[in-house]
Short mmCIF file of C-alpha atoms in Angstrom, two decimals:
data_model
loop_
_atom_site.label_atom_id
_atom_site.label_comp_id
_atom_site.label_asym_id
_atom_site.label_seq_id
_atom_site.Cartn_x
_atom_site.Cartn_y
_atom_site.Cartn_z
CA UNK A 1 -26.84 55.33 139.96
CA UNK A 2 -23.40 54.55 140.68
CA UNK A 3 -22.26 55.22 144.22
CA UNK A 4 -18.82 57.00 144.69
CA UNK A 5 -16.50 53.88 144.59
CA UNK A 6 -13.65 55.77 146.35
CA UNK A 7 -16.00 56.53 149.28
CA UNK A 8 -16.69 52.84 149.71
CA UNK A 9 -12.94 52.09 149.42
CA UNK A 10 -12.14 54.82 152.06
CA UNK A 11 -14.80 53.20 154.25
CA UNK A 12 -13.45 49.77 153.94
CA UNK A 13 -9.88 50.95 154.69
CA UNK A 14 -11.15 53.03 157.73
CA UNK A 15 -12.92 50.01 159.28
CA UNK A 16 -9.77 47.73 158.59
CA UNK A 17 -7.65 50.12 160.67
CA UNK A 18 -9.72 50.55 163.64
CA UNK A 19 -9.09 48.71 166.69
CA UNK A 20 -11.54 45.95 167.52
CA UNK A 21 -12.55 47.26 170.76
CA UNK A 22 -13.42 50.64 169.23
CA UNK A 23 -15.47 49.10 166.34
CA UNK A 24 -19.10 49.74 166.47
CA UNK A 25 -19.96 48.49 163.11
CA UNK A 26 -23.56 49.49 162.54
CA UNK A 27 -22.85 53.20 163.76
CA UNK A 28 -19.93 53.28 161.24
CA UNK A 29 -21.96 51.82 158.48
CA UNK A 30 -24.77 54.29 159.32
CA UNK A 31 -22.13 57.34 159.19
CA UNK A 32 -21.15 55.99 155.66
CA UNK A 33 -24.87 55.55 154.60
CA UNK A 34 -25.64 59.05 155.95
CA UNK A 35 -23.07 60.72 153.88
CA UNK A 36 -23.25 58.58 150.73
CA UNK A 37 -26.60 56.92 150.30
CA UNK A 38 -28.97 59.33 152.26
CA UNK A 39 -29.18 61.74 149.37
CA UNK A 40 -29.80 58.97 146.74
CA UNK A 41 -32.72 57.61 148.87
CA UNK A 42 -34.07 61.06 149.36
CA UNK A 43 -34.16 61.68 145.54
CA UNK A 44 -35.73 58.21 145.02
CA UNK A 45 -38.33 58.77 147.56
CA UNK A 46 -39.34 62.31 146.34
CA UNK A 47 -39.78 61.19 142.95
CA UNK A 48 -41.50 57.77 143.34
CA UNK A 49 -44.63 56.51 145.22
CA UNK A 50 -43.55 53.29 146.75
CA UNK A 51 -39.80 52.51 146.84
CA UNK A 52 -38.73 48.80 147.65
CA UNK A 53 -35.30 48.52 148.80
CA UNK A 54 -33.74 44.90 148.27
CA UNK A 55 -30.79 44.55 150.53
CA UNK A 56 -28.12 41.92 150.55
CA UNK A 57 -26.26 40.20 153.33
CA UNK A 58 -27.13 39.13 156.91
CA UNK A 59 -27.48 42.76 158.16
CA UNK A 60 -30.25 43.31 155.63
CA UNK A 61 -32.13 46.60 156.07
CA UNK A 62 -31.12 47.33 159.64
CA UNK A 63 -28.33 50.05 158.91
CA UNK A 64 -30.74 51.60 156.17
CA UNK A 65 -33.34 52.20 158.92
CA UNK A 66 -30.98 54.24 160.83
CA UNK A 67 -29.80 56.17 157.70
CA UNK A 68 -30.60 60.07 157.71
CA UNK A 69 -32.85 60.77 154.79
CA UNK A 70 -33.88 64.50 154.68
CA UNK A 71 -32.71 65.01 158.21
CA UNK A 72 -34.30 62.01 160.09
CA UNK A 73 -33.53 58.22 160.11
CA UNK A 74 -35.48 56.44 157.38
CA UNK A 75 -37.07 54.34 160.13
CA UNK A 76 -38.54 57.42 161.76
CA UNK A 77 -41.24 57.39 159.00
CA UNK A 78 -44.35 55.29 159.91
CA UNK A 79 -44.69 54.40 156.19
CA UNK A 80 -41.44 52.38 156.21
CA UNK A 81 -41.82 48.78 156.71
CA UNK A 82 -40.44 45.43 155.59
CA UNK A 83 -42.59 44.11 152.83
CA UNK A 84 -44.91 41.44 153.76
CA UNK A 85 -43.72 38.15 152.22
CA UNK A 86 -47.12 37.22 151.29
CA UNK A 87 -48.31 39.53 148.28
CA UNK A 88 -51.87 38.40 148.70
CA UNK A 89 -52.16 40.11 152.06
CA UNK A 90 -54.65 42.96 151.83
CA UNK A 91 -53.39 46.37 152.83
CA UNK A 92 -55.35 48.46 155.44
CA UNK A 93 -55.05 50.58 158.46
CA UNK A 94 -52.60 49.31 161.15
CA UNK A 95 -54.46 47.88 163.99
CA UNK A 96 -54.70 49.59 167.34
CA UNK A 97 -56.14 48.32 170.71
CA UNK A 98 -55.04 45.97 173.61
CA UNK A 99 -53.49 42.65 172.80
CA UNK A 100 -55.80 39.78 173.70
CA UNK A 101 -53.18 37.06 173.86
CA UNK A 102 -50.02 37.14 176.01
CA UNK A 103 -47.57 34.39 175.59
CA UNK A 104 -44.99 34.82 178.31
CA UNK A 105 -41.91 32.98 179.31
CA UNK A 106 -41.48 33.33 183.17
CA UNK A 107 -37.78 32.48 183.06
CA UNK A 108 -37.02 36.33 182.68
CA UNK A 109 -38.20 36.97 186.30
CA UNK A 110 -39.03 40.56 187.10
CA UNK A 111 -38.83 41.55 183.23
CA UNK A 112 -41.66 38.99 182.63
CA UNK A 113 -43.67 40.32 185.52
CA UNK A 114 -43.29 43.84 184.29
CA UNK A 115 -44.67 42.86 180.80
CA UNK A 116 -47.38 40.82 182.17
CA UNK A 117 -48.63 43.65 184.52
CA UNK A 118 -48.61 46.07 181.55
CA UNK A 119 -50.62 43.85 179.17
CA UNK A 120 -53.02 42.79 181.91
CA UNK A 121 -53.61 46.38 182.97
CA UNK A 122 -54.26 47.59 179.43
CA UNK A 123 -56.64 44.68 178.74
CA UNK A 124 -58.57 45.39 182.12
CA UNK A 125 -58.84 49.26 181.25
CA UNK A 126 -60.71 48.44 177.99
CA UNK A 127 -62.58 45.40 179.32
CA UNK A 128 -60.82 43.15 176.68
CA UNK A 129 -60.80 39.47 177.43
CA UNK A 130 -57.08 38.48 177.78
CA UNK A 131 -55.74 34.96 177.44
CA UNK A 132 -52.43 34.37 179.16
CA UNK A 133 -50.24 31.35 178.31
CA UNK A 134 -47.46 31.59 181.01
CA UNK A 135 -44.69 28.87 180.99
CA UNK A 136 -41.22 28.53 182.11
CA UNK A 137 -38.60 27.29 179.41
CA UNK A 138 -36.24 26.36 182.25
CA UNK A 139 -38.54 24.06 184.05
CA UNK A 140 -39.59 20.52 182.69
CA UNK A 141 -42.79 20.98 184.67
CA UNK A 142 -43.80 24.27 183.20
CA UNK A 143 -43.30 23.80 179.47
CA UNK A 144 -45.66 25.23 176.94
CA UNK A 145 -47.63 22.78 174.87
CA UNK A 146 -47.29 23.37 171.09
CA UNK A 147 -51.11 22.34 170.84
CA UNK A 148 -52.15 25.15 173.19
CA UNK A 149 -49.98 27.69 171.66
CA UNK A 150 -51.27 26.93 168.21
CA UNK A 151 -54.91 27.01 169.37
CA UNK A 152 -54.43 30.22 171.14
CA UNK A 153 -52.63 31.94 168.19
CA UNK A 154 -55.39 30.70 165.92
CA UNK A 155 -58.13 32.25 168.06
CA UNK A 156 -56.84 35.74 169.04
CA UNK A 157 -56.71 38.99 166.90
CA UNK A 158 -53.53 40.28 168.30
CA UNK A 159 -50.83 38.70 170.41
CA UNK A 160 -47.55 39.60 172.19
CA UNK A 161 -44.95 36.96 172.67
CA UNK A 162 -42.30 37.46 175.33
CA UNK A 163 -39.90 34.46 175.11
CA UNK A 164 -36.85 32.94 173.82
CA UNK A 165 -36.47 32.49 170.08
CA UNK A 166 -33.83 30.36 168.45
CA UNK A 167 -32.05 31.15 165.24
CA UNK A 168 -28.99 29.21 164.10
CA UNK A 169 -26.82 30.61 161.31
CA UNK A 170 -26.66 27.95 158.49
CA UNK A 171 -29.64 26.00 159.96
CA UNK A 172 -32.39 28.13 158.90
CA UNK A 173 -35.16 25.54 159.41
CA UNK A 174 -34.29 25.15 162.92
CA UNK A 175 -35.42 28.63 163.83
CA UNK A 176 -38.10 28.18 166.45
CA UNK A 177 -39.98 29.57 169.39
CA UNK A 178 -38.51 28.10 172.66
CA UNK A 179 -41.18 26.36 174.51
CA UNK A 180 -39.37 24.33 177.07
CA UNK A 181 -36.00 22.86 177.96
CA UNK A 182 -36.10 20.75 174.75
CA UNK A 183 -39.39 22.09 173.42
CA UNK A 184 -39.17 24.13 170.06
CA UNK A 185 -42.08 25.24 167.85
CA UNK A 186 -40.22 25.18 164.49
CA UNK A 187 -40.78 27.66 161.65
CA UNK A 188 -42.42 24.73 159.56
CA UNK A 189 -45.12 24.13 162.09
CA UNK A 190 -45.82 27.93 162.67
CA UNK A 191 -46.12 28.32 158.98
CA UNK A 192 -48.71 25.59 158.72
CA UNK A 193 -51.15 27.24 161.24
CA UNK A 194 -54.08 29.37 159.86
CA UNK A 195 -53.46 32.91 161.38
CA UNK A 196 -55.56 34.82 158.98
CA UNK A 197 -57.58 36.22 161.95
CA UNK A 198 -54.44 37.67 163.44
CA UNK A 199 -54.04 41.35 162.76
CA UNK A 200 -51.00 41.95 164.69
CA UNK A 201 -48.25 40.00 166.55
CA UNK A 202 -45.22 41.23 168.38
CA UNK A 203 -42.51 38.51 168.60
CA UNK A 204 -40.37 39.87 171.35
CA UNK A 205 -37.40 37.22 171.27
CA UNK A 206 -33.90 37.12 170.06
CA UNK A 207 -33.55 37.38 166.38
CA UNK A 208 -37.13 36.57 165.72
CA UNK A 209 -36.76 38.01 162.19
CA UNK A 210 -33.04 37.66 161.58
CA UNK A 211 -32.67 36.41 158.08
CA UNK A 212 -30.31 33.69 157.41
CA UNK A 213 -27.26 34.85 155.39
CA UNK A 214 -27.34 31.82 153.11
CA UNK A 215 -31.08 31.27 152.29
CA UNK A 216 -32.75 34.45 153.46
CA UNK A 217 -36.00 34.95 155.14
CA UNK A 218 -36.59 31.64 157.00
CA UNK A 219 -37.57 33.19 160.42
CA UNK A 220 -40.28 32.87 163.07
CA UNK A 221 -41.70 36.32 161.95
CA UNK A 222 -41.84 35.40 158.37
CA UNK A 223 -43.37 31.93 159.13
CA UNK A 224 -46.06 33.78 161.25
CA UNK A 225 -46.63 36.22 158.41
CA UNK A 226 -47.00 33.43 155.77
CA UNK A 227 -49.56 31.72 158.06
CA UNK A 228 -51.53 34.90 157.51
CA UNK A 229 -50.73 37.48 160.22
CA UNK A 230 -51.15 40.86 158.73
CA UNK A 231 -48.46 42.74 160.78
CA UNK A 232 -45.62 41.41 162.57
CA UNK A 233 -42.96 43.13 164.83
CA UNK A 234 -39.73 41.32 165.12
CA UNK A 235 -36.11 41.79 166.17
CA UNK A 236 -33.16 41.57 163.96
CA UNK A 237 -30.62 40.73 166.47
CA UNK A 238 -30.42 39.17 170.10
CA UNK A 239 -31.87 41.64 172.68
CA UNK A 240 -31.60 41.71 176.39
CA UNK A 241 -34.64 40.91 178.45
CA UNK A 242 -34.82 44.38 179.89
CA UNK A 243 -34.65 46.04 176.43
CA UNK A 244 -37.47 43.56 175.14
CA UNK A 245 -39.50 44.42 178.25
CA UNK A 246 -39.12 48.01 177.79
CA UNK A 247 -40.29 47.97 174.20
CA UNK A 248 -43.08 45.50 175.04
CA UNK A 249 -44.30 47.93 177.90
CA UNK A 250 -44.00 50.92 175.48
CA UNK A 251 -45.89 49.17 172.73
CA UNK A 252 -48.67 48.27 175.13
CA UNK A 253 -48.76 51.84 176.48
CA UNK A 254 -48.81 53.21 172.87
CA UNK A 255 -51.70 50.94 171.92
CA UNK A 256 -53.70 52.03 175.02
CA UNK A 257 -53.21 55.52 173.88
CA UNK A 258 -54.36 54.92 170.32
CA UNK A 259 -51.01 54.86 168.74
CA UNK A 260 -50.42 52.13 166.26
CA UNK A 261 -47.08 49.94 166.13
CA UNK A 262 -45.73 51.67 163.08
CA UNK A 263 -46.23 55.05 164.77
CA UNK A 264 -44.57 53.93 168.06
CA UNK A 265 -41.72 52.23 166.13
CA UNK A 266 -41.19 55.43 164.16
CA UNK A 267 -40.99 57.39 167.47
CA UNK A 268 -38.48 54.88 168.59
CA UNK A 269 -36.30 55.56 165.58
CA UNK A 270 -36.65 59.40 165.77
CA UNK A 271 -36.10 59.73 169.45
CA UNK A 272 -33.85 56.76 170.33
CA UNK A 273 -31.99 55.95 167.28
CA UNK A 274 -29.38 53.92 168.85
CA UNK A 275 -31.78 51.71 170.82
CA UNK A 276 -34.15 51.05 167.86
CA UNK A 277 -31.49 49.57 165.55
CA UNK A 278 -32.64 46.13 166.20
CA UNK A 279 -36.26 46.27 165.43
CA UNK A 280 -38.32 46.05 162.28
CA UNK A 281 -41.80 45.56 161.06
CA UNK A 282 -43.60 43.29 158.50
CA UNK A 283 -46.68 44.62 156.96
CA UNK A 284 -48.56 44.67 153.63
CA UNK B 1 -27.74 23.30 135.58
CA UNK B 2 -29.78 26.37 135.48
CA UNK B 3 -27.93 28.04 138.31
CA UNK B 4 -24.53 27.12 136.62
CA UNK B 5 -25.85 28.69 133.38
CA UNK B 6 -26.97 31.86 135.22
CA UNK B 7 -23.38 32.22 136.38
CA UNK B 8 -21.84 32.23 132.94
CA UNK B 9 -24.70 33.99 130.96
CA UNK B 10 -23.54 37.16 129.35
CA UNK B 11 -26.53 38.27 127.35
CA UNK B 12 -29.24 40.15 129.27
CA UNK B 13 -32.21 38.47 127.40
CA UNK B 14 -30.61 35.08 128.12
CA UNK B 15 -30.39 35.96 131.79
CA UNK B 16 -34.05 36.99 131.99
CA UNK B 17 -34.95 33.67 130.15
CA UNK B 18 -32.80 31.63 132.44
CA UNK B 19 -34.52 33.23 135.57
CA UNK B 20 -38.03 32.58 134.17
CA UNK B 21 -37.00 29.01 133.46
CA UNK B 22 -35.83 28.65 137.05
CA UNK B 23 -39.17 30.06 138.26
CA UNK B 24 -41.10 27.48 136.16
CA UNK B 25 -38.99 24.80 137.39
CA UNK B 26 -39.98 25.84 141.00
CA UNK B 27 -43.72 26.09 140.07
CA UNK B 28 -43.69 22.54 138.39
CA UNK B 29 -41.74 20.85 141.09
CA UNK B 30 -43.00 19.84 144.60
CA UNK B 31 -40.39 21.71 146.72
CA UNK B 32 -41.85 20.68 150.04
CA UNK B 33 -43.67 22.44 152.81
CA UNK B 34 -42.92 26.11 153.60
CA UNK B 35 -39.76 26.52 155.78
CA UNK B 36 -39.16 22.83 155.90
CA UNK B 37 -35.61 21.45 155.69
CA UNK B 38 -36.67 19.81 152.54
CA UNK B 39 -37.64 23.17 150.85
CA UNK B 40 -34.90 25.26 152.49
CA UNK B 41 -32.40 22.71 151.21
CA UNK B 42 -33.58 23.25 147.75
CA UNK B 43 -33.57 27.03 148.03
CA UNK B 44 -29.92 26.83 149.15
CA UNK B 45 -28.87 25.45 145.89
CA UNK B 46 -29.70 28.86 144.31
CA UNK B 47 -27.15 30.42 146.33
CA UNK B 48 -27.19 34.15 145.48
CA UNK B 49 -27.69 33.39 141.79
CA UNK B 50 -31.03 35.04 141.47
CA UNK B 51 -30.06 38.44 142.98
CA UNK B 52 -26.67 38.55 141.41
CA UNK B 53 -28.15 37.82 137.92
CA UNK B 54 -30.63 40.58 138.28
CA UNK B 55 -27.86 42.92 139.52
CA UNK B 56 -25.63 42.04 136.70
CA UNK B 57 -28.04 43.32 134.08
CA UNK B 58 -26.97 46.63 133.02
CA UNK B 59 -29.14 49.51 134.41
CA UNK B 60 -29.35 51.12 130.92
CA UNK B 61 -30.43 47.72 129.50
CA UNK B 62 -33.94 47.38 128.14
CA UNK B 63 -33.95 44.09 130.16
CA UNK B 64 -33.18 45.79 133.76
CA UNK B 65 -36.76 45.96 134.81
CA UNK B 66 -37.66 42.52 133.49
CA UNK B 67 -34.68 40.91 135.15
CA UNK B 68 -35.58 42.28 138.62
CA UNK B 69 -39.24 41.17 138.16
CA UNK B 70 -38.04 37.68 137.12
CA UNK B 71 -35.75 37.55 140.08
CA UNK B 72 -38.49 38.40 142.52
CA UNK B 73 -40.90 36.05 141.01
CA UNK B 74 -38.35 33.16 141.09
CA UNK B 75 -37.26 33.84 144.69
CA UNK B 76 -40.93 34.11 145.74
CA UNK B 77 -41.80 30.75 144.06
CA UNK B 78 -38.86 28.85 145.45
CA UNK B 79 -38.96 30.34 149.17
CA UNK B 80 -42.68 31.05 149.60
CA UNK B 81 -44.54 29.17 146.83
CA UNK B 82 -45.99 32.60 145.70
CA UNK B 83 -44.81 34.87 143.03
CA UNK B 84 -43.46 38.21 144.46
CA UNK B 85 -43.78 41.43 142.52
CA UNK B 86 -41.66 44.58 143.32
CA UNK B 87 -43.48 47.67 143.78
CA UNK B 88 -43.67 50.24 140.78
CA UNK B 89 -40.26 51.31 141.51
CA UNK B 90 -37.39 49.54 143.03
CA UNK B 91 -33.87 50.06 144.24
CA UNK B 92 -31.75 46.94 144.30
CA UNK B 93 -28.41 46.96 145.99
CA UNK B 94 -25.88 44.31 145.46
CA UNK B 95 -22.28 43.88 146.29
CA UNK B 96 -20.41 42.87 143.16
CA UNK B 97 -16.98 42.72 142.37
CA UNK B 98 -14.26 43.07 141.72
CA UNK B 99 -15.99 45.74 139.62
CA UNK B 100 -14.81 45.47 136.08
CA UNK B 101 -15.46 49.22 135.61
CA UNK B 102 -13.27 50.17 138.55
CA UNK B 103 -9.50 50.50 137.60
CA UNK B 104 -8.37 50.20 141.18
CA UNK B 105 -10.44 46.89 141.53
CA UNK B 106 -12.33 47.84 144.71
CA UNK B 107 -15.58 46.29 145.49
CA UNK B 108 -18.56 48.37 144.27
CA UNK B 109 -22.00 48.90 145.52
CA UNK B 110 -24.43 49.52 142.76
CA UNK B 111 -27.86 50.91 143.10
CA UNK B 112 -30.29 50.13 140.29
CA UNK B 113 -33.52 51.97 139.68
CA UNK B 114 -36.11 50.18 137.64
CA UNK B 115 -39.73 50.47 136.80
#
């Protein structure tokens, strides 16, 4: 299928003439995709079973998740997900239930407290044993040991991480979970863990799944997935602590109510299309 | 050498063969631990040759599906040490250009459907 070339040219030309202060690139890309690509995707989805979309460039699938297909954003379907990088991962029902590991950086103050309270309350209500690894990445005395983090991740069934994540464009292998002033648990070490018992992990940190524009999917989220985690929720861009906390609390509440992460994420895209643009999910 | 050959290959069968050869090279070479600097450094040598080659195979070509499968397999081998396979149907989107079919020389986005 060849897309209307004149429309693409019109889009590029429009973008080039917009004042920088008025540019909202993703919204404009989405407007274009709504009108030009939505119908193509609707046809493909109607006539096929599984459809895999291979996108190029650093933005990856983010604008596509917001594209209106049959009147709703593509991401509003709970059956849309970023393909798991490990093809040997068995498919299955998305896990539901309280998290049994919380890794929390207390450097975010009230936002960290809000997340911790929600996770602890959900675990208490369902009598789940919760392990909490609290640390402060701004304090030399309260850094998180990589050994403790590795052990905890390898012994839990679902985890939520609320912390800083480092990603550097052009230095993909330096992507890491920030564990202290100088502490970084890098993707190579994460990928070497055995996380096959981990059904779900939500990595609430800046750009935890942001692909490198030069080499592709070398990210904290992909490293965790390759280590064996079945389902990974990640962010595509930097997010604010309050936005991350909002989503973390919403996710915990949804799980407590029997709603899975794909269902909660789909609702986010359906009801809060603008806020949901930075989120995505890896699953088999 | 293979990456350079991919950039100049004009025959669809040749492109698929080169992608398969690159995949084989990745399988038979110790590329380093997953996500290590060593491995990512090697992956970066591929630049966008894998996807650009798959997207350059004509969508009406008998080799279109094979090229996409070979591209996924090759990328999977180099990046993850595992052979990736597309699902039954796949939409590949790639910026190409300047597009040779467009008289005004604008960049074109092409979507390819393949089994």
